[in-house]
XYZ file of C-alpha atoms in Angstrom:
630
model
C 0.000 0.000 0.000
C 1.443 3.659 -0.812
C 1.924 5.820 2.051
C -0.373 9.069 2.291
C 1.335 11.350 0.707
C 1.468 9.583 -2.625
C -1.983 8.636 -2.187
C -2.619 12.650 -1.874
C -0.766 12.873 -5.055
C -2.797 10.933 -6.696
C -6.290 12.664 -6.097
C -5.046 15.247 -8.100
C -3.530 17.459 -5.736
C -0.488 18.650 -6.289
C 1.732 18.925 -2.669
C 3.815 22.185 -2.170
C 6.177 22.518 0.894
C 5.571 25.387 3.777
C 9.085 25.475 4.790
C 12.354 27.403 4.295
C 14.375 24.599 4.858
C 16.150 22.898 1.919
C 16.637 19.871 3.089
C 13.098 19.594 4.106
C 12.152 20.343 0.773
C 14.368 18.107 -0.820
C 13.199 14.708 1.361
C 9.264 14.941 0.388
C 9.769 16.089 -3.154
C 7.136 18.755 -3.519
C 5.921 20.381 -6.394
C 6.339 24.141 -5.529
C 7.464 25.639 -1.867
C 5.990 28.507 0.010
C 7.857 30.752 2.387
C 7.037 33.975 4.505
C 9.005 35.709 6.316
C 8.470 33.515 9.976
C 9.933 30.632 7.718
C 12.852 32.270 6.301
C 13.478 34.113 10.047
C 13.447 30.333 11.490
C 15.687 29.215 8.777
C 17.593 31.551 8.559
C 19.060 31.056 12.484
C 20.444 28.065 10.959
C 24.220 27.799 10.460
C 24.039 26.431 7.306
C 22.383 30.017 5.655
C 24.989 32.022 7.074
C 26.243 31.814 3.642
C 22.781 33.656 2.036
C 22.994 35.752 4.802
C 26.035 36.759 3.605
C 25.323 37.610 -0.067
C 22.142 39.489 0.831
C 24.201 42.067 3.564
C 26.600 42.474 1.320
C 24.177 43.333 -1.208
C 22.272 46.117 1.358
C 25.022 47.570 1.519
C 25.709 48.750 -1.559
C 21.708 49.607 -2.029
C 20.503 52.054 0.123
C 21.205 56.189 1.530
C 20.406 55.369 4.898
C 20.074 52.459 7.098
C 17.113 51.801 6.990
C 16.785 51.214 2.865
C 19.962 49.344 3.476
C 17.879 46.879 5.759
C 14.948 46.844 3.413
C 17.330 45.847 0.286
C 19.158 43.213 2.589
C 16.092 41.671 3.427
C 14.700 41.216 -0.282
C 17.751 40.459 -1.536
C 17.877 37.370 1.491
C 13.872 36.497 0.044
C 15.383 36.143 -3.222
C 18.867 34.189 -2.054
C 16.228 31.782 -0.188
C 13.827 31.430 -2.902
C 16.654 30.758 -5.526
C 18.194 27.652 -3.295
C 14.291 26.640 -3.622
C 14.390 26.559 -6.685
C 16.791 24.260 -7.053
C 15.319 21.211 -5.675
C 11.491 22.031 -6.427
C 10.785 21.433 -10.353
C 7.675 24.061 -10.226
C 7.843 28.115 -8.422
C 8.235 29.383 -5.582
C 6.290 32.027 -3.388
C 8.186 35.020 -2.283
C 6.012 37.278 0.258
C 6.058 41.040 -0.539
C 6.727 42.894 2.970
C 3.373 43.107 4.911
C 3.534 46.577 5.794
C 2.626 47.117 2.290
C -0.966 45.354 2.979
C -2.698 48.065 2.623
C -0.932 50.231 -0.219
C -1.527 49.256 -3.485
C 1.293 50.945 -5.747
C 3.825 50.075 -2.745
C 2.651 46.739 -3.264
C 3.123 46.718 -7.083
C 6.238 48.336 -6.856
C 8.111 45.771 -4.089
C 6.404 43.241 -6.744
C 8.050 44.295 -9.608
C 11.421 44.969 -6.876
C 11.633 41.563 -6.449
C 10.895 39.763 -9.584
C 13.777 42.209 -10.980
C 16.325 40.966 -8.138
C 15.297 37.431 -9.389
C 15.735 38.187 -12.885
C 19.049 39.797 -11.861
C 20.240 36.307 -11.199
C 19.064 34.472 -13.945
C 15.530 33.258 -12.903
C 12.657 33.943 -14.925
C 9.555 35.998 -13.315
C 7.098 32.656 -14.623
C 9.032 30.490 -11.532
C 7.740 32.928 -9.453
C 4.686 33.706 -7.392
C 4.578 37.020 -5.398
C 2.378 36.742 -2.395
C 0.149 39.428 -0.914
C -2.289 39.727 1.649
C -5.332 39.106 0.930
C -6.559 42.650 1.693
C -8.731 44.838 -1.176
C -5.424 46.617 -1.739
C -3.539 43.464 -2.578
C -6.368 42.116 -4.150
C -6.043 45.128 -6.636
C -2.289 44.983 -6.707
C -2.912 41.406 -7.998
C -5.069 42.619 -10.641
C -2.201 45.077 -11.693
C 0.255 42.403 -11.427
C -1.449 39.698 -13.815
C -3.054 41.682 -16.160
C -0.525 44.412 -16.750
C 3.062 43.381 -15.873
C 2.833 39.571 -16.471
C 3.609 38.391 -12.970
C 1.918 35.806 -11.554
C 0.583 36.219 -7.923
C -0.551 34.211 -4.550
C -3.180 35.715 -2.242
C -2.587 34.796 0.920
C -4.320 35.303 4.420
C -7.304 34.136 3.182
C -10.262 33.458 5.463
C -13.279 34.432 3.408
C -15.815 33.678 0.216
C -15.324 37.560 -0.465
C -11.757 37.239 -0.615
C -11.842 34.450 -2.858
C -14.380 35.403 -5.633
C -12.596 38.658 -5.918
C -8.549 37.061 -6.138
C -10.362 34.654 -8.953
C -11.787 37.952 -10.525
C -8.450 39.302 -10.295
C -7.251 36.731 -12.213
C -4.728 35.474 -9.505
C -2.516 32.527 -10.398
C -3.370 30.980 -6.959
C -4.806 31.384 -3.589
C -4.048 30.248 0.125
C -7.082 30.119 2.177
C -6.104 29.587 5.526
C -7.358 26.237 7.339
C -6.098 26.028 10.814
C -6.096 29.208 11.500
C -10.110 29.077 11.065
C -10.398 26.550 13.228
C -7.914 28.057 16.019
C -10.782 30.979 15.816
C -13.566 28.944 15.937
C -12.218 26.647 18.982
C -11.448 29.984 20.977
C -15.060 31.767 20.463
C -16.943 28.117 20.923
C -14.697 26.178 23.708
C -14.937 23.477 21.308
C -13.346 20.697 19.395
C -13.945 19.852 16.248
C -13.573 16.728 13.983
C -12.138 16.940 10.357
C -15.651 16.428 8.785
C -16.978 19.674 10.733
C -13.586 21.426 10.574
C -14.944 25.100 10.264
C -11.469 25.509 8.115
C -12.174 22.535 6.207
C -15.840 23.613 5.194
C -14.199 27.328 4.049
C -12.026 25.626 1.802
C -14.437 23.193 0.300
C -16.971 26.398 -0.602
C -14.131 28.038 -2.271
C -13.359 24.893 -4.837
C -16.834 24.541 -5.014
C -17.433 28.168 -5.701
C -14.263 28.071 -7.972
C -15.202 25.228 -10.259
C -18.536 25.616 -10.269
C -18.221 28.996 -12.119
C -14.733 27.841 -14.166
C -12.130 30.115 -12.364
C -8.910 28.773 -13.170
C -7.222 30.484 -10.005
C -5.256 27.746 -8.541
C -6.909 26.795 -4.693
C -3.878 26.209 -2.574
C -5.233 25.238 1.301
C -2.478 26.514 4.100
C -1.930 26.690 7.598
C -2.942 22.754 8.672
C -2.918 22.031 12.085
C -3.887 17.796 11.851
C -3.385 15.468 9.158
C -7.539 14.989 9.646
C -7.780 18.218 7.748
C -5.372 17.281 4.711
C -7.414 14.030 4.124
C -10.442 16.230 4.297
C -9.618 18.128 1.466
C -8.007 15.768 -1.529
C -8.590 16.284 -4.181
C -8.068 20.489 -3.841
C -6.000 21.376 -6.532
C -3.121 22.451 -4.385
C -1.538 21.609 -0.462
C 0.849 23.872 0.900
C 1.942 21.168 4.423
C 4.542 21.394 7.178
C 7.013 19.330 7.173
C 5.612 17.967 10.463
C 2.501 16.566 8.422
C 4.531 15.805 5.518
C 5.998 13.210 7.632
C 2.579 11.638 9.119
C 1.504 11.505 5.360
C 4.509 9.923 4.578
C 4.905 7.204 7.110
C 0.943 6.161 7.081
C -0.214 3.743 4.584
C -4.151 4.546 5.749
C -6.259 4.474 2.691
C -6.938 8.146 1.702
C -9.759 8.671 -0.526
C -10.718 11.991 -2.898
C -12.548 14.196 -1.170
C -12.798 16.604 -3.779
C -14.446 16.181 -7.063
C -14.744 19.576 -9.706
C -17.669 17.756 -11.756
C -19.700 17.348 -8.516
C -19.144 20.957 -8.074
C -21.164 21.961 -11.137
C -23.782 20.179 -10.183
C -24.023 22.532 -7.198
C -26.419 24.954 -6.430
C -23.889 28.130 -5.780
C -25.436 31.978 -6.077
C -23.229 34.015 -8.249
C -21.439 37.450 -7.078
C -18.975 39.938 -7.802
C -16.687 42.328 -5.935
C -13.504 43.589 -8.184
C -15.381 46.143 -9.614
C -17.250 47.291 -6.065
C -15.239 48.239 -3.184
C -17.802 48.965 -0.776
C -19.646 45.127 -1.278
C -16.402 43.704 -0.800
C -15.932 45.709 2.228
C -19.339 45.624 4.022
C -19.297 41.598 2.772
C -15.824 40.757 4.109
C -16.654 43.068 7.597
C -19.748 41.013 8.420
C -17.606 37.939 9.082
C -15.857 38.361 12.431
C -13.471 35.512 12.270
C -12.280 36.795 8.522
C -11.727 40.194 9.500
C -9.644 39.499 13.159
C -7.749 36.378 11.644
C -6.778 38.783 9.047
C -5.516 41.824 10.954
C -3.845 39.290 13.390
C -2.111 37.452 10.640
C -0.639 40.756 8.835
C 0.678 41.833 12.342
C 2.520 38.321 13.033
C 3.984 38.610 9.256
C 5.236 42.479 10.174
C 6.688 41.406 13.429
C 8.765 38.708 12.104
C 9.696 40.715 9.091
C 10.867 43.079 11.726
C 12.723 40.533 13.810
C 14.399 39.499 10.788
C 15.287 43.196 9.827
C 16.588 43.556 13.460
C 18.853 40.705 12.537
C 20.285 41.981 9.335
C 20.445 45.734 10.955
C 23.009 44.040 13.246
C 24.851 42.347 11.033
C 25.130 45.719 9.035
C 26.445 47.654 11.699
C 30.278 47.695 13.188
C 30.728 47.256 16.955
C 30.431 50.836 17.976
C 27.872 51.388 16.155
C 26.372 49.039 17.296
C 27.137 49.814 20.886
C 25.764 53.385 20.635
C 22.418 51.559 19.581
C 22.510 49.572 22.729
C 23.018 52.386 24.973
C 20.393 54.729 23.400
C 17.843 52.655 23.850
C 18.640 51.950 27.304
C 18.249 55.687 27.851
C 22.545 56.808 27.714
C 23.629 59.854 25.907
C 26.401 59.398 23.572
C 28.784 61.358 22.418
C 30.638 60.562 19.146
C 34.302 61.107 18.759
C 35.561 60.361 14.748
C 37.204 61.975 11.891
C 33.625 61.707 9.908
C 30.475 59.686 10.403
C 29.748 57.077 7.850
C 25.844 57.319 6.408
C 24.069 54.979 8.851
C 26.213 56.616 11.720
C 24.905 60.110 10.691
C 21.484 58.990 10.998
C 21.472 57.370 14.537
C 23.079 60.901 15.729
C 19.960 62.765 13.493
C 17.822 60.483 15.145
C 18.807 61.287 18.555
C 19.644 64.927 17.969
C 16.993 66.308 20.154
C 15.257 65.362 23.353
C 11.826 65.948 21.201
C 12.869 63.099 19.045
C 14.647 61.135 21.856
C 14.637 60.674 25.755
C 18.590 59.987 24.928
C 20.247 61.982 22.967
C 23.936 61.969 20.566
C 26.064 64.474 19.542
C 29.134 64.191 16.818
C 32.243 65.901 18.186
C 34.728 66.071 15.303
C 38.081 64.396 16.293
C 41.536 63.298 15.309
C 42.075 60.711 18.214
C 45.817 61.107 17.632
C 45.523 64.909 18.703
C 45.157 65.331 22.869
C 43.968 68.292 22.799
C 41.266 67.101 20.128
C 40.576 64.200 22.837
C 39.989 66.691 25.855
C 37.433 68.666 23.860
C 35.271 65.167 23.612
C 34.738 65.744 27.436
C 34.370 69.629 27.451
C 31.280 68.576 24.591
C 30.029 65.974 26.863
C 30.094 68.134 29.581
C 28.677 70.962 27.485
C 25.851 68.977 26.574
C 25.099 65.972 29.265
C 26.754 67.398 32.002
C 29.478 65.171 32.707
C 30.955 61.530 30.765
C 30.254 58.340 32.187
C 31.432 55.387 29.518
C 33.811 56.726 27.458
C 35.027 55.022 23.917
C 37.219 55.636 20.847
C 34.912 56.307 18.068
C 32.253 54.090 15.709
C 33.907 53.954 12.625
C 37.874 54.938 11.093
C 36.015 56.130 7.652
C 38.041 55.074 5.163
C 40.258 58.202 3.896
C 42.139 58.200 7.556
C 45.349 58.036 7.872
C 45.147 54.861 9.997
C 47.266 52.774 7.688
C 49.789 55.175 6.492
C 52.740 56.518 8.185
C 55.289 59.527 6.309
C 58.320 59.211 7.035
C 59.077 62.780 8.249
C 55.963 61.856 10.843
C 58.324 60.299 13.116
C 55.246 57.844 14.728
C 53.075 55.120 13.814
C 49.543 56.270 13.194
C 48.022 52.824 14.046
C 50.175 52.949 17.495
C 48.564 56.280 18.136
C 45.245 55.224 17.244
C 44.971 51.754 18.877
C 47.387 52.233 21.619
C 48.221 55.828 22.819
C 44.472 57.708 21.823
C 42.666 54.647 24.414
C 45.510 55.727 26.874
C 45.219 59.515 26.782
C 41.280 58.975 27.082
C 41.689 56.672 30.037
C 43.814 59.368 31.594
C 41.051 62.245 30.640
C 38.479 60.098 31.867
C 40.269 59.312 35.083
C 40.621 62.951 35.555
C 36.781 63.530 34.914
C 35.518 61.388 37.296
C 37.800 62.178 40.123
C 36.998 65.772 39.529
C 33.468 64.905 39.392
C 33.416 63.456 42.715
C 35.601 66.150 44.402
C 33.226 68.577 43.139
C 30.472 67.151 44.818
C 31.995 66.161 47.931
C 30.633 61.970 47.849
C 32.678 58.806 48.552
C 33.465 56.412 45.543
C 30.914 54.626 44.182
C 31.277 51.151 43.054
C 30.806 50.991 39.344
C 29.573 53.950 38.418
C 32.302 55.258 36.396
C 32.987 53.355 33.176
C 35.744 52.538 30.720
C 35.369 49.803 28.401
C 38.217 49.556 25.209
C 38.425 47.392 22.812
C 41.092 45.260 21.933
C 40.926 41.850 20.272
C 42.305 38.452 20.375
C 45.232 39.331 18.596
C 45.823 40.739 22.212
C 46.589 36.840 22.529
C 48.216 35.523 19.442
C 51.438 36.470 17.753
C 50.743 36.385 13.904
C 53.250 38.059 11.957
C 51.178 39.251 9.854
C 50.410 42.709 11.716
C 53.101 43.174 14.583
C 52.201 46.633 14.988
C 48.691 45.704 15.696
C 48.844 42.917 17.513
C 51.958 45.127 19.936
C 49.035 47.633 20.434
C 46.175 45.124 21.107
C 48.608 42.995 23.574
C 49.117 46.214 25.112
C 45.541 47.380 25.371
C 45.031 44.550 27.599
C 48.085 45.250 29.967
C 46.987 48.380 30.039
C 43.649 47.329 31.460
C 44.870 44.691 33.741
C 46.980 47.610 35.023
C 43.953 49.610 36.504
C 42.115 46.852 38.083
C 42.488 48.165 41.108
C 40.576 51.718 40.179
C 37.542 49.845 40.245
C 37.916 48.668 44.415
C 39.130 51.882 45.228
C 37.607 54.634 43.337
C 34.971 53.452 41.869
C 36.535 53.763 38.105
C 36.000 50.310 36.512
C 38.155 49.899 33.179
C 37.688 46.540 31.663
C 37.724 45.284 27.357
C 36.156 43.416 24.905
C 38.716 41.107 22.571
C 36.569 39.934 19.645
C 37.453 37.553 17.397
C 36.759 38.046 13.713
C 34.054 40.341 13.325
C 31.665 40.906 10.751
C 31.859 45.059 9.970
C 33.088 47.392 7.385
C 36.590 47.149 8.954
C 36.569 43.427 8.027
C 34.372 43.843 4.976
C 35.869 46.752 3.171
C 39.258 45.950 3.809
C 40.440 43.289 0.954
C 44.101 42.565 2.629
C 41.768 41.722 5.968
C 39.235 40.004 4.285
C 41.173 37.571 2.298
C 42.835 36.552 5.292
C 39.081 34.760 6.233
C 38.392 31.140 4.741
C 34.761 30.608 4.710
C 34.867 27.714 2.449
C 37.248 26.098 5.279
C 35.077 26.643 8.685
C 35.797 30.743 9.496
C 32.552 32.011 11.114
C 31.711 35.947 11.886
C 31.203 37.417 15.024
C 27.939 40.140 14.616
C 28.410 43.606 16.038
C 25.756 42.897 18.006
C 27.248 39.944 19.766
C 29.864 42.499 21.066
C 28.103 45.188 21.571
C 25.939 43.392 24.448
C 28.701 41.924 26.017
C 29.930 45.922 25.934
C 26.888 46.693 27.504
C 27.063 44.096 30.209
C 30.177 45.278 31.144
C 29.431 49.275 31.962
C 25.948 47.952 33.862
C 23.253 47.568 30.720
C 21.206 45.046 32.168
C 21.869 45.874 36.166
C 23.931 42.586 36.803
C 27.069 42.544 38.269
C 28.140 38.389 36.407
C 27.998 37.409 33.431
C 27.765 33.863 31.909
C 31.032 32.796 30.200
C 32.617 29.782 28.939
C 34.882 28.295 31.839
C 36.759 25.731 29.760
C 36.689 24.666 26.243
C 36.148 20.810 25.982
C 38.931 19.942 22.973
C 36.634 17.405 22.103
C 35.338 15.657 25.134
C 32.020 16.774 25.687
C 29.706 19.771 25.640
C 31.324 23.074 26.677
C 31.258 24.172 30.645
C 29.608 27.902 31.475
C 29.729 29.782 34.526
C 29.231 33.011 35.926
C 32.349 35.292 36.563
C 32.094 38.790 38.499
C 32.416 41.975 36.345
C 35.147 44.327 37.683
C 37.836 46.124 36.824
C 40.617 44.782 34.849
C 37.937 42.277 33.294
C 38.561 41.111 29.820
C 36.126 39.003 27.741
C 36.609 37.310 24.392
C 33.564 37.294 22.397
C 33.878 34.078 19.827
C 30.560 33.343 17.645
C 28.006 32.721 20.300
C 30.510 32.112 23.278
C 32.386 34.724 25.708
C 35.147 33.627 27.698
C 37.189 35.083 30.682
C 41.017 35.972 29.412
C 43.334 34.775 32.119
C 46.332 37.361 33.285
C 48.456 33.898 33.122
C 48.162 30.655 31.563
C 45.166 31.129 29.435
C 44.264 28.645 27.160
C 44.355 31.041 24.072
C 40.955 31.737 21.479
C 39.512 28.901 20.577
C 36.136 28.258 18.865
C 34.179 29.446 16.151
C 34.415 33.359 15.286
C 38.465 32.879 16.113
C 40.266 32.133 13.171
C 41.590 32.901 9.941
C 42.235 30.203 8.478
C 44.396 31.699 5.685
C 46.976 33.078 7.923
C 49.481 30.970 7.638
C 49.300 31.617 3.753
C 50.008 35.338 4.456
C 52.426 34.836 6.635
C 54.521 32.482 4.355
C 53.876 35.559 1.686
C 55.501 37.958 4.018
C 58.317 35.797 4.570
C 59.144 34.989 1.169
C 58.975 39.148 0.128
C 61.190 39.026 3.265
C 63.978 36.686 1.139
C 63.603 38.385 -1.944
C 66.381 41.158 -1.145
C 63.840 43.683 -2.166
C 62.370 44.740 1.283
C 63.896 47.165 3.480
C 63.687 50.268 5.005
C 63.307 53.917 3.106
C 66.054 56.174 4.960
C 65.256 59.336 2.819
């Protein structure tokens, strides 16, 4: 006896997979996939799409003026990525969901429509393998109209949950629709406080008037039923011309060898007795129709608000990913009500608009100001805290900058200079600050006459794990980052007596312009051989943790890495001064002052080092290196 799911097959109903997840897909051999954008968010947590992750962030940002449009064009561009891999394994389309803010804007609609077929088409696949999805709203009902009939591009309705809905998507012309099963019957359970069999299945019955409605009357829109919550409601409806299942259900289909009957029939559906009606051309009938069904209009409104959130969880994602660690760090500490002040040469685009968006304490309870600086200049450095004195009345959690805009002289050194600008950036600017912060905060409490208070005064730096490692590579920066961290150990005791506590962040490889936009840094990271990226993010709430975001005084850390034998051990450790933490890819761990086990873990290598290196050393023996006396 076939199993289920071939049995469904052979009704007539062609089986599409709701999931983002390719190998998924690829087991039960479906027809078509679906995804939205709480499938690719789920999927896209997944190690194994860091690499689409990738190619759509790099893509954002080089499409956008602010950060914002640079989020927007990542996340499309990561639709696309997804929906391409789909395509792949599935012989038939795939669904890509236009953003559901746009639900109820119909030329914003047609226009991320036509956005996204074009970023398909961009990579050689053809708009006809490709369904754009809207909500099921008279706006994307109209947008589908557009769609079909004028630009050629064939369309899904989704969030579907009404006769109304459907007789005006088949007027349309829509390739397909998606009423919505279980999510009728979740409605139905909650208003009656009761169960339900598959026969009575309030879901079940909604989609069984639509194909009846549908082929009674010879609409060749495609009837897709979604959203299943028992494999009683699958078996309920074969025969409908399209399933979109979970994968769940997928594999109770699959493994039962029940005998599953058509349900279904299109010639018993002419036979019906179905009154005719007709909404594309009347707004207000399809309005007054659709509102006197309770369950359509709240299942509605609650599905295009779970769509936006997760869009927006997934744009919170990419947003991280898209910012460097200061940047990053300034978010953190605005929204937990800090002021910032910026220190920098220049303020790269998305930089410029946190600061715009924070200018004012009508458009912010926290606020950020730019203060124009050459970090190698001290006297430049003291006017950071003269600003943030200006404007906040004092400095609490002093830092370096967000960005060095490229342009700086960070990598080049004359000659008749007589220093090393990346010593006096890395090294001698988070020194001089220290010292101007130390200053502050004494003075601060002199002024007002009060004993020190424990960790109230801040100073977190940044250095790195090359702080650990001896590549040779970059001497010059690894001398400053070792240093960094002496430095800090150094003060430790500020913290117990003063209440100053100075403590660092060493990050391993992470994923920002300074990594990105740098080629000679860049190639030194071997994807293809196991490198991972450590977000901005990840580093900017350890950052936070340290100067008191949060109001805890531990923090959980890896105590020992397990070479091997077993599942990593965590702990707590205390945050004080002289604390530094090394932030891996979803790991921190406590840098011992002596014998510390070294980085270890994903987010901590490069694994083309050792090529570099053996680069350096061969210019080395070439007789052709040396150094310029003039």
């Amino acid at each position: 006896m076939p199993n289920q799911l071939d049995q469904l097959k052979k009704t007539g109903t062609t089986v599409v997979c709701d999931s983002g997840d390719f190998a998924t897909i690829d087991k039960y051999k479906p027809q078509d996939a679906t995804t939205n954008p709480s499938l690719i968010l789920a999927a896209s947590k997944k190690e194994e799409y860091a690499k689409l992750m990738d190619i759509a962030i790099e893509y954002g940002k080089e499409h956008g003026n602010n950060i914002e449009e640079k989020v927007d064009s990542t996340l499309d561009r990561l639709l696309v990525e997804f929906g391409k891999e789909i395509l792949q394994i599935v012989p038939g389309k795939v669904s890509t969901e236009v953003d559901a803010r746009f639900s109820f804007d119909y030329q914003g609609s047609i226009d991320k429509a036509l956005h996204i077929i074009d970023l398909y088409k961009s990579i050689g696949i053809d708009k006809s393998r490709v369904l754009i999805k809207l909500a099921s709203t008279w706006e994307g009902i109209k947008a589908a109209h557009t769609l079909q009939t004028e630009h050629g591009v064939n369309c899904n309705l989704t969030l579907m949950f009404s006769l109304p809905q459907a007789i005006a998507a088949a007027e349309a012309g829509a390739y397909l629709i998606s009423p919505f099963v279980g999510r009728i019957l979740d409605w139905y359970k909650a208003s009656t406080k009761k169960d339900y069999s598959p026969q009575d299945d309030p879901g079940v019955k909604s989609v069984q008037a639509i194909f009846n409605y549908y082929k009674k009357y010879g609409h060749k829109t495609i009837v897709m039923g979604a959203s299943f919550r028992n494999k009683g409601e699958i078996t309920e409806l074969a025969g409908c011309d399209y399933l979109t299942i979970s994968p769940n259900l997928l594999e109770e289909l699959y493994n039962s060898t029940d005998d599953l009957p058509q349900k279904l029939i299109a010639s018993d559906a002419e036979k019906l007795e179905i009154p005719k009606k007709s909404y594309i051309n009347d707004e207000g009938l399809f309005r007054f129709d659709f509102n006197e069904e309770a369950m359509a209009v709240e299942k509605l409104r609650e599905g295009i608000s779970k769509f936006a959130a997760d869009a927006i969880t997934l744009k919170d994602i990419l947003r991280k990913k898209i910012d460097g660690i200061n940047l990053a760090f300034a978010r953190l500490l605005l929204r937990n009500q800090c002021n910032v002040v910026v220190a920098d040469l220049a303020l790269r685009p998305e930089a410029e608009e946190v600061v715009a968006a924070h200018s004012s304490p009508s458009r912010s309870p926290a606020r950020a100001v730019f203060q124009k600086t050459d970090v190698r200049e001290w006297s430049q450095l003291e006017r950071v805290f003269y600003a943030a004195i200006k404007e906040f009345g004092g400095a609490d959690i002093p830092f370096s900058s967000f960005w060095h805009p490229p342009g700086s002289s960070a990598s080049r050194d004359l000659p008749s200079s007589n220093r090393y600008a990346l010593l006096d950036i890395n090294l001698t600017h988070p020194i001089r600050a220290t010292q101007l912060a130390i200053a502050h905060f004494l003075s601060k409490r002199v002024r007002s006459s009060s004993p020190p208070s424990p960790s109230m005064n801040h100073v977190v730096h940044i250095s790195s794990i090359a702080g650990q490692v001896t590549p040779l590579l970059a001497p010059l920066y690894n001398a400053s980052k070792h240093a960094i961290s002496g430095f800090v150990r150094t003060l430790a005791p500020l913290d117990r007596h003063h209440g100053i506590r100075v403590t660092a962040v060493a990050p391993g490889v992470i994923d920002t312009p300074l990594w990105r936009d740098n080629p000679e840094k860049l190639r030194l990271v071997d994807e293809a051989g196991g490198d991972q990226w450590v977000s901005a993010h990840e580093v900017a709430e350890v950052m936070g943790a340290l100067v008191g975001v949060g109001g805890k005084d531990e923090i959980e850390v890896v105590k020992a890495v397990s070479n091997g034998d077993g599942p990593e051990r965590k702990g707590m450790v205390r945050i004080e001064g002289g604390l530094i933490l090394e932030i891996g890819k979803g790991r921190v761990r406590k840098v011992e002052q002596f014998s510390d086990e070294g980085p270890k873990g994903a987010g901590n290598s490069v694994g083309n080092m050792p090529l570099v290196d053996g680069e350096i050393l061969e210019m080395l023996g070439s007789g052709k290196w040396g150094v310029q006396t003039n």
